[in-house]
Amino acid sequence: MGSGRALRVVHLYPELLNLYGDSGNILVLRRRMEWRGISCEVEEVHTGDHPSFVDADIVFIGGGSDREQRIVCDYLLEVRRELAAFVEDGGVLGAVCGGYQLLGHSYLMGDEEVRGLSLVDLYTDRGTPRLIGNIAVESRISPQPIVGFENHGGRTHLGPGVEPMGKVLHGYGNDGTTGEEGCLYKNVVGTYVHGPLLPKNPGVADYLIARALERRFGVAELEPLDDAAELAANKVMYDRLMDEEARG
Ligand code: GLN
């Protein structure tokens, strides 16, 4: 199975956007491909580079402080057209927290409205307090609930046609009031879930890999892996959070 297949992952600005180990997501993507005989080439894009998305299969962007997010946004606005073409062509884009906020039309930094990449119809304003804590989300892209950690001042509002990644079971999600978390648009997955996201949520990793395989090779089937350790970690967290919910 899998032999001869290769996918190219473009990791945007790991030195700036790597909050709560977000770069660990790349390691998970690589391993889950290699365990199935799919080679994985990772290209890290650093400040000053001019990224190309022409041969990319999966683009990943992590979270960071407002300051770092601002620097990255300025870089990405220069290649906005190319990144938008990638997204519209069904390219897979995973974005966490600060990276997720960048996908929208704008986000509020202090009192300043900063222009975003407008890749997805959403925008982010701010609120107090910061939304901090463990989170569990039910989502159609993962057979297990998605678990992790969130910490954001931003409140993200989805446009009418944009599907949330899922429903908050514990925690805050996009804005702490709608019960919605993240966004799904074409093959874009945006989420506030750090952790990092993918080690404890193998279903999300496989969703991204499957969408990329489907686009590149027309086949989305993935060989199952032994996920006993990952699923045990997921379950410990999920059970703990549901227990907290039950106790109010
Ligand atoms: N700076 C953003 C906020 O606080 C994103 C933070 C993050 O990536 N955790 O809303």
mmCIF file of C-alpha atoms and ligand atoms in Angstrom:
data_model
loop_
_atom_site.group_PDB
_atom_site.id
_atom_site.type_symbol
_atom_site.label_atom_id
_atom_site.label_comp_id
_atom_site.label_asym_id
_atom_site.label_seq_id
_atom_site.Cartn_x
_atom_site.Cartn_y
_atom_site.Cartn_z
ATOM 1 C CA MET A 1 0.000 0.000 0.000
ATOM 2 C CA GLY A 2 1.170 3.575 0.033
ATOM 3 C CA SER A 3 4.457 2.901 -1.754
ATOM 4 C CA GLY A 4 5.603 5.669 -4.032
ATOM 5 C CA ARG A 5 3.241 8.181 -2.553
ATOM 6 C CA ALA A 6 4.594 11.390 -1.060
ATOM 7 C CA LEU A 7 3.009 14.455 0.461
ATOM 8 C CA ARG A 8 4.568 17.846 1.010
ATOM 9 C CA VAL A 9 3.885 19.731 4.239
ATOM 10 C CA VAL A 10 4.639 23.456 4.446
ATOM 11 C CA HIS A 11 5.104 24.627 8.029
ATOM 12 C CA LEU A 12 4.731 28.394 8.293
ATOM 13 C CA TYR A 13 7.020 30.326 10.641
ATOM 14 C CA PRO A 14 7.644 27.680 13.340
ATOM 15 C CA GLU A 15 10.029 30.032 15.149
ATOM 16 C CA LEU A 16 7.241 32.582 15.665
ATOM 17 C CA LEU A 17 4.074 30.521 15.928
ATOM 18 C CA ASN A 18 4.778 27.532 18.167
ATOM 19 C CA LEU A 19 2.730 28.103 21.288
ATOM 20 C CA TYR A 20 2.157 25.083 23.577
ATOM 21 C CA GLY A 21 4.209 22.855 21.293
ATOM 22 C CA ASP A 22 2.148 23.444 18.143
ATOM 23 C CA SER A 23 5.126 22.268 16.069
ATOM 24 C CA GLY A 24 4.483 18.774 17.499
ATOM 25 C CA ASN A 25 1.598 18.624 15.041
ATOM 26 C CA ILE A 26 4.088 18.369 12.194
ATOM 27 C CA LEU A 27 5.823 15.414 13.824
ATOM 28 C CA VAL A 28 2.490 13.605 14.110
ATOM 29 C CA LEU A 29 1.622 14.237 10.457
ATOM 30 C CA ARG A 30 5.028 12.963 9.382
ATOM 31 C CA ARG A 31 4.921 9.800 11.514
ATOM 32 C CA ARG A 32 1.353 8.878 10.596
ATOM 33 C CA MET A 33 2.259 9.166 6.924
ATOM 34 C CA GLU A 34 5.532 7.251 7.244
ATOM 35 C CA TRP A 35 3.927 4.433 9.253
ATOM 36 C CA ARG A 36 1.726 3.933 6.201
ATOM 37 C CA GLY A 37 4.556 4.044 3.683
ATOM 38 C CA ILE A 38 3.745 7.566 2.499
ATOM 39 C CA SER A 39 6.821 9.776 2.389
ATOM 40 C CA CYS A 40 6.523 13.171 3.947
ATOM 41 C CA GLU A 41 8.602 16.142 2.994
ATOM 42 C CA VAL A 42 8.412 19.066 5.417
ATOM 43 C CA GLU A 43 9.398 22.533 4.303
ATOM 44 C CA GLU A 44 9.779 25.080 7.068
ATOM 45 C CA VAL A 45 9.119 28.661 6.014
ATOM 46 C CA HIS A 46 11.061 31.229 8.031
ATOM 47 C CA THR A 47 10.931 34.998 8.232
ATOM 48 C CA GLY A 48 12.274 36.537 5.057
ATOM 49 C CA ASP A 49 11.429 33.476 2.914
ATOM 50 C CA HIS A 50 8.959 33.798 0.074
ATOM 51 C CA PRO A 51 6.828 30.657 0.414
ATOM 52 C CA SER A 52 5.318 28.882 -2.568
ATOM 53 C CA PHE A 53 2.194 26.763 -2.216
ATOM 54 C CA VAL A 54 2.173 25.368 -5.739
ATOM 55 C CA ASP A 55 3.428 21.880 -4.763
ATOM 56 C CA ALA A 56 2.091 21.950 -1.204
ATOM 57 C CA ASP A 57 -0.306 19.294 0.080
ATOM 58 C CA ILE A 58 -0.733 20.413 3.687
ATOM 59 C CA VAL A 59 0.015 23.901 5.004
ATOM 60 C CA PHE A 60 0.198 24.302 8.770
ATOM 61 C CA ILE A 61 0.264 27.426 10.898
ATOM 62 C CA GLY A 62 0.421 27.466 14.701
ATOM 63 C CA GLY A 63 -0.489 29.973 17.392
ATOM 64 C CA GLY A 64 1.454 32.713 19.115
ATOM 65 C CA SER A 65 1.349 36.009 20.903
ATOM 66 C CA ASP A 66 -0.293 39.037 19.286
ATOM 67 C CA ARG A 67 3.154 40.452 18.521
ATOM 68 C CA GLU A 68 4.316 37.335 16.667
ATOM 69 C CA GLN A 69 0.975 36.974 14.955
ATOM 70 C CA ARG A 70 1.295 40.504 13.601
ATOM 71 C CA ILE A 71 4.746 39.821 12.147
ATOM 72 C CA VAL A 72 3.521 36.637 10.449
ATOM 73 C CA CYS A 73 0.423 38.353 9.098
ATOM 74 C CA ASP A 74 2.531 41.021 7.401
ATOM 75 C CA TYR A 75 4.603 38.292 5.714
ATOM 76 C CA LEU A 76 1.573 36.278 4.652
ATOM 77 C CA LEU A 77 -0.309 39.256 3.241
ATOM 78 C CA GLU A 78 2.458 39.392 0.620
ATOM 79 C CA VAL A 79 1.568 35.867 -0.565
ATOM 80 C CA ARG A 80 -2.146 36.076 0.178
ATOM 81 C CA ARG A 81 -3.158 35.519 -3.436
ATOM 82 C CA GLU A 82 -1.106 32.311 -3.717
ATOM 83 C CA LEU A 83 -2.391 30.985 -0.399
ATOM 84 C CA ALA A 84 -5.989 31.804 -1.373
ATOM 85 C CA ALA A 85 -5.503 29.927 -4.670
ATOM 86 C CA PHE A 86 -4.211 26.912 -2.711
ATOM 87 C CA VAL A 87 -7.253 26.985 -0.398
ATOM 88 C CA GLU A 88 -9.746 27.427 -3.228
ATOM 89 C CA ASP A 89 -8.130 24.505 -5.059
ATOM 90 C CA GLY A 90 -8.862 22.252 -2.055
ATOM 91 C CA GLY A 91 -5.405 22.469 -0.508
ATOM 92 C CA VAL A 92 -5.329 21.308 3.105
ATOM 93 C CA LEU A 93 -4.669 24.056 5.617
ATOM 94 C CA GLY A 94 -4.505 23.457 9.366
ATOM 95 C CA ALA A 95 -4.423 26.566 11.578
ATOM 96 C CA VAL A 96 -4.316 26.837 15.364
ATOM 97 C CA CYS A 97 -5.352 29.807 17.499
ATOM 98 C CA GLY A 98 -3.334 32.851 16.355
ATOM 99 C CA GLY A 99 -2.937 31.123 12.982
ATOM 100 C CA TYR A 100 -6.687 30.470 12.900
ATOM 101 C CA GLN A 101 -7.431 34.132 13.608
ATOM 102 C CA LEU A 102 -5.183 35.132 10.687
ATOM 103 C CA LEU A 103 -7.425 33.237 8.256
ATOM 104 C CA GLY A 104 -10.213 35.767 8.705
ATOM 105 C CA HIS A 105 -10.893 39.273 7.417
ATOM 106 C CA SER A 106 -9.608 41.043 10.503
ATOM 107 C CA TYR A 107 -8.674 40.716 14.131
ATOM 108 C CA LEU A 108 -8.522 43.246 16.884
ATOM 109 C CA MET A 109 -5.177 43.935 18.526
ATOM 110 C CA GLY A 110 -5.705 46.352 21.375
ATOM 111 C CA ASP A 111 -7.940 48.940 19.700
ATOM 112 C CA GLU A 112 -6.397 48.434 16.285
ATOM 113 C CA GLU A 113 -8.216 46.383 13.679
ATOM 114 C CA VAL A 114 -5.559 44.417 11.824
ATOM 115 C CA ARG A 115 -6.286 43.125 8.349
ATOM 116 C CA GLY A 116 -6.222 39.345 8.036
ATOM 117 C CA LEU A 117 -5.820 37.067 5.029
ATOM 118 C CA SER A 118 -9.560 36.743 4.201
ATOM 119 C CA LEU A 119 -9.138 33.066 3.309
ATOM 120 C CA VAL A 120 -12.267 32.160 5.275
ATOM 121 C CA ASP A 121 -15.336 34.309 5.972
ATOM 122 C CA LEU A 122 -14.736 35.030 9.647
ATOM 123 C CA TYR A 123 -13.383 37.816 11.839
ATOM 124 C CA THR A 124 -12.025 38.100 15.353
ATOM 125 C CA ASP A 125 -12.612 40.780 17.942
ATOM 126 C CA ARG A 126 -11.633 40.695 21.602
ATOM 127 C CA GLY A 127 -13.213 40.242 24.960
ATOM 128 C CA THR A 128 -12.340 39.867 28.595
ATOM 129 C CA PRO A 129 -11.457 37.713 30.323
ATOM 130 C CA ARG A 130 -9.105 35.621 28.218
ATOM 131 C CA LEU A 131 -10.628 32.233 27.531
ATOM 132 C CA ILE A 132 -8.222 29.800 29.164
ATOM 133 C CA GLY A 133 -8.510 26.135 30.030
ATOM 134 C CA ASN A 134 -8.940 22.593 28.802
ATOM 135 C CA ILE A 135 -11.401 22.009 25.997
ATOM 136 C CA ALA A 136 -13.334 19.096 24.482
ATOM 137 C CA VAL A 137 -15.119 19.357 21.146
ATOM 138 C CA GLU A 138 -17.412 17.003 19.257
ATOM 139 C CA SER A 139 -16.653 17.167 15.539
ATOM 140 C CA ARG A 140 -17.542 15.294 12.375
ATOM 141 C CA ILE A 141 -13.856 15.248 11.396
ATOM 142 C CA SER A 142 -12.837 12.999 14.306
ATOM 143 C CA PRO A 143 -14.356 9.737 15.560
ATOM 144 C CA GLN A 144 -13.239 10.690 19.092
ATOM 145 C CA PRO A 145 -13.992 13.986 20.826
ATOM 146 C CA ILE A 146 -11.191 16.468 20.154
ATOM 147 C CA VAL A 147 -9.380 17.413 23.367
ATOM 148 C CA GLY A 148 -6.765 20.041 24.148
ATOM 149 C CA PHE A 149 -6.080 23.414 25.700
ATOM 150 C CA GLU A 150 -7.168 26.927 24.713
ATOM 151 C CA ASN A 151 -5.865 30.361 25.688
ATOM 152 C CA HIS A 152 -7.088 33.336 23.706
ATOM 153 C CA GLY A 153 -8.310 36.886 24.151
ATOM 154 C CA GLY A 154 -9.816 36.839 20.669
ATOM 155 C CA ARG A 155 -13.461 36.007 19.973
ATOM 156 C CA THR A 156 -13.964 34.567 16.512
ATOM 157 C CA HIS A 157 -17.212 35.010 14.592
ATOM 158 C CA LEU A 158 -18.002 32.832 11.580
ATOM 159 C CA GLY A 159 -19.724 34.112 8.448
ATOM 160 C CA PRO A 160 -23.094 32.569 7.554
ATOM 161 C CA GLY A 161 -21.754 29.873 5.191
ATOM 162 C CA VAL A 162 -18.870 28.724 7.375
ATOM 163 C CA GLU A 163 -19.259 25.506 9.325
ATOM 164 C CA PRO A 164 -17.746 25.306 12.805
ATOM 165 C CA MET A 165 -15.226 22.495 13.338
ATOM 166 C CA GLY A 166 -17.484 21.259 16.087
ATOM 167 C CA LYS A 167 -19.559 21.752 19.179
ATOM 168 C CA VAL A 168 -17.968 22.636 22.511
ATOM 169 C CA LEU A 169 -18.496 19.907 25.127
ATOM 170 C CA HIS A 170 -16.282 21.593 27.702
ATOM 171 C CA GLY A 171 -14.473 24.940 27.527
ATOM 172 C CA TYR A 172 -15.109 28.065 25.445
ATOM 173 C CA GLY A 173 -14.343 27.652 21.729
ATOM 174 C CA ASN A 174 -14.782 30.468 19.217
ATOM 175 C CA ASP A 175 -16.302 33.078 21.491
ATOM 176 C CA GLY A 176 -17.446 31.423 24.713
ATOM 177 C CA THR A 177 -21.135 31.944 23.913
ATOM 178 C CA THR A 178 -22.188 30.178 20.699
ATOM 179 C CA GLY A 179 -20.991 26.716 21.738
ATOM 180 C CA GLU A 180 -19.119 26.528 18.435
ATOM 181 C CA GLU A 181 -15.444 25.759 18.012
ATOM 182 C CA GLY A 182 -13.172 26.366 15.056
ATOM 183 C CA CYS A 183 -14.061 26.444 11.390
ATOM 184 C CA LEU A 184 -14.257 24.102 8.423
ATOM 185 C CA TYR A 185 -14.115 25.570 4.945
ATOM 186 C CA LYS A 186 -13.217 23.438 1.902
ATOM 187 C CA ASN A 187 -10.129 21.615 3.260
ATOM 188 C CA VAL A 188 -9.291 24.264 5.837
ATOM 189 C CA VAL A 189 -9.462 23.351 9.517
ATOM 190 C CA GLY A 190 -9.128 26.280 11.925
ATOM 191 C CA THR A 191 -9.275 25.741 15.673
ATOM 192 C CA TYR A 192 -8.361 27.219 19.040
ATOM 193 C CA VAL A 193 -7.216 23.788 20.246
ATOM 194 C CA HIS A 194 -3.553 23.653 21.267
ATOM 195 C CA GLY A 195 -2.108 20.755 23.136
ATOM 196 C CA PRO A 196 -0.594 20.264 20.580
ATOM 197 C CA LEU A 197 -3.715 19.318 18.666
ATOM 198 C CA LEU A 198 -2.753 16.173 16.774
ATOM 199 C CA PRO A 199 -0.957 13.796 19.220
ATOM 200 C CA LYS A 200 -4.081 13.189 21.326
ATOM 201 C CA ASN A 201 -6.454 13.570 18.396
ATOM 202 C CA PRO A 202 -5.300 11.093 15.737
ATOM 203 C CA GLY A 203 -8.660 11.394 13.986
ATOM 204 C CA VAL A 204 -7.908 15.014 13.138
ATOM 205 C CA ALA A 205 -4.426 14.120 11.870
ATOM 206 C CA ASP A 206 -5.897 11.422 9.647
ATOM 207 C CA TYR A 207 -8.602 13.774 8.390
ATOM 208 C CA LEU A 208 -5.903 16.193 7.185
ATOM 209 C CA ILE A 209 -3.809 13.404 5.632
ATOM 210 C CA ALA A 210 -6.837 11.796 3.953
ATOM 211 C CA ARG A 211 -7.990 15.089 2.434
ATOM 212 C CA ALA A 212 -4.469 15.698 1.096
ATOM 213 C CA LEU A 213 -4.239 12.164 -0.376
ATOM 214 C CA GLU A 214 -7.633 12.566 -1.975
ATOM 215 C CA ARG A 215 -6.642 15.835 -3.630
ATOM 216 C CA ARG A 216 -3.235 14.578 -4.822
ATOM 217 C CA PHE A 217 -3.996 10.925 -5.688
ATOM 218 C CA GLY A 218 -7.786 10.679 -5.751
ATOM 219 C CA VAL A 219 -7.857 8.088 -2.944
ATOM 220 C CA ALA A 220 -8.673 8.979 0.642
ATOM 221 C CA GLU A 221 -8.431 5.537 2.276
ATOM 222 C CA LEU A 222 -5.934 5.248 5.098
ATOM 223 C CA GLU A 223 -4.590 2.051 6.598
ATOM 224 C CA PRO A 224 -5.627 1.885 10.253
ATOM 225 C CA LEU A 225 -2.811 2.278 12.787
ATOM 226 C CA ASP A 226 -2.458 1.010 16.342
ATOM 227 C CA ASP A 227 -3.636 4.104 18.177
ATOM 228 C CA ALA A 228 -3.966 2.516 21.626
ATOM 229 C CA ALA A 229 -1.663 5.043 23.331
ATOM 230 C CA GLU A 230 -3.168 8.071 21.571
ATOM 231 C CA LEU A 231 -6.724 6.986 22.279
ATOM 232 C CA ALA A 232 -5.935 6.229 25.924
ATOM 233 C CA ALA A 233 -4.508 9.756 26.309
ATOM 234 C CA ASN A 234 -7.566 11.198 24.590
ATOM 235 C CA LYS A 235 -9.917 9.252 26.824
ATOM 236 C CA VAL A 236 -8.197 10.225 30.081
ATOM 237 C CA MET A 237 -8.616 13.888 29.190
ATOM 238 C CA TYR A 238 -12.150 13.517 27.877
ATOM 239 C CA ASP A 239 -13.321 11.589 30.952
ATOM 240 C CA ARG A 240 -11.728 14.168 33.240
ATOM 241 C CA LEU A 241 -13.446 17.057 31.464
ATOM 242 C CA MET A 242 -16.821 15.322 31.380
ATOM 243 C CA ASP A 243 -16.451 14.635 35.076
ATOM 244 C CA GLU A 244 -15.809 18.366 35.652
ATOM 245 C CA GLU A 245 -18.893 19.172 33.530
ATOM 246 C CA ALA A 246 -21.027 16.789 35.573
ATOM 247 C CA ARG A 247 -19.859 18.371 38.816
ATOM 248 C CA GLY A 248 -20.610 21.832 37.329
HETATM 249 N N1 GLN B 1 -2.933 36.264 20.358
HETATM 250 C C1 GLN B 1 -4.161 35.589 20.162
HETATM 251 C C2 GLN B 1 -5.209 35.783 21.253
HETATM 252 O O1 GLN B 1 -4.874 35.930 22.413
HETATM 253 C C3 GLN B 1 -3.878 34.118 19.928
HETATM 254 C C4 GLN B 1 -3.256 33.470 21.111
HETATM 255 C C5 GLN B 1 -2.841 32.041 20.830
HETATM 256 O O2 GLN B 1 -2.388 31.685 19.734
HETATM 257 N N2 GLN B 1 -2.929 31.219 21.869
HETATM 258 O O3 GLN B 1 -6.386 35.795 20.953
#
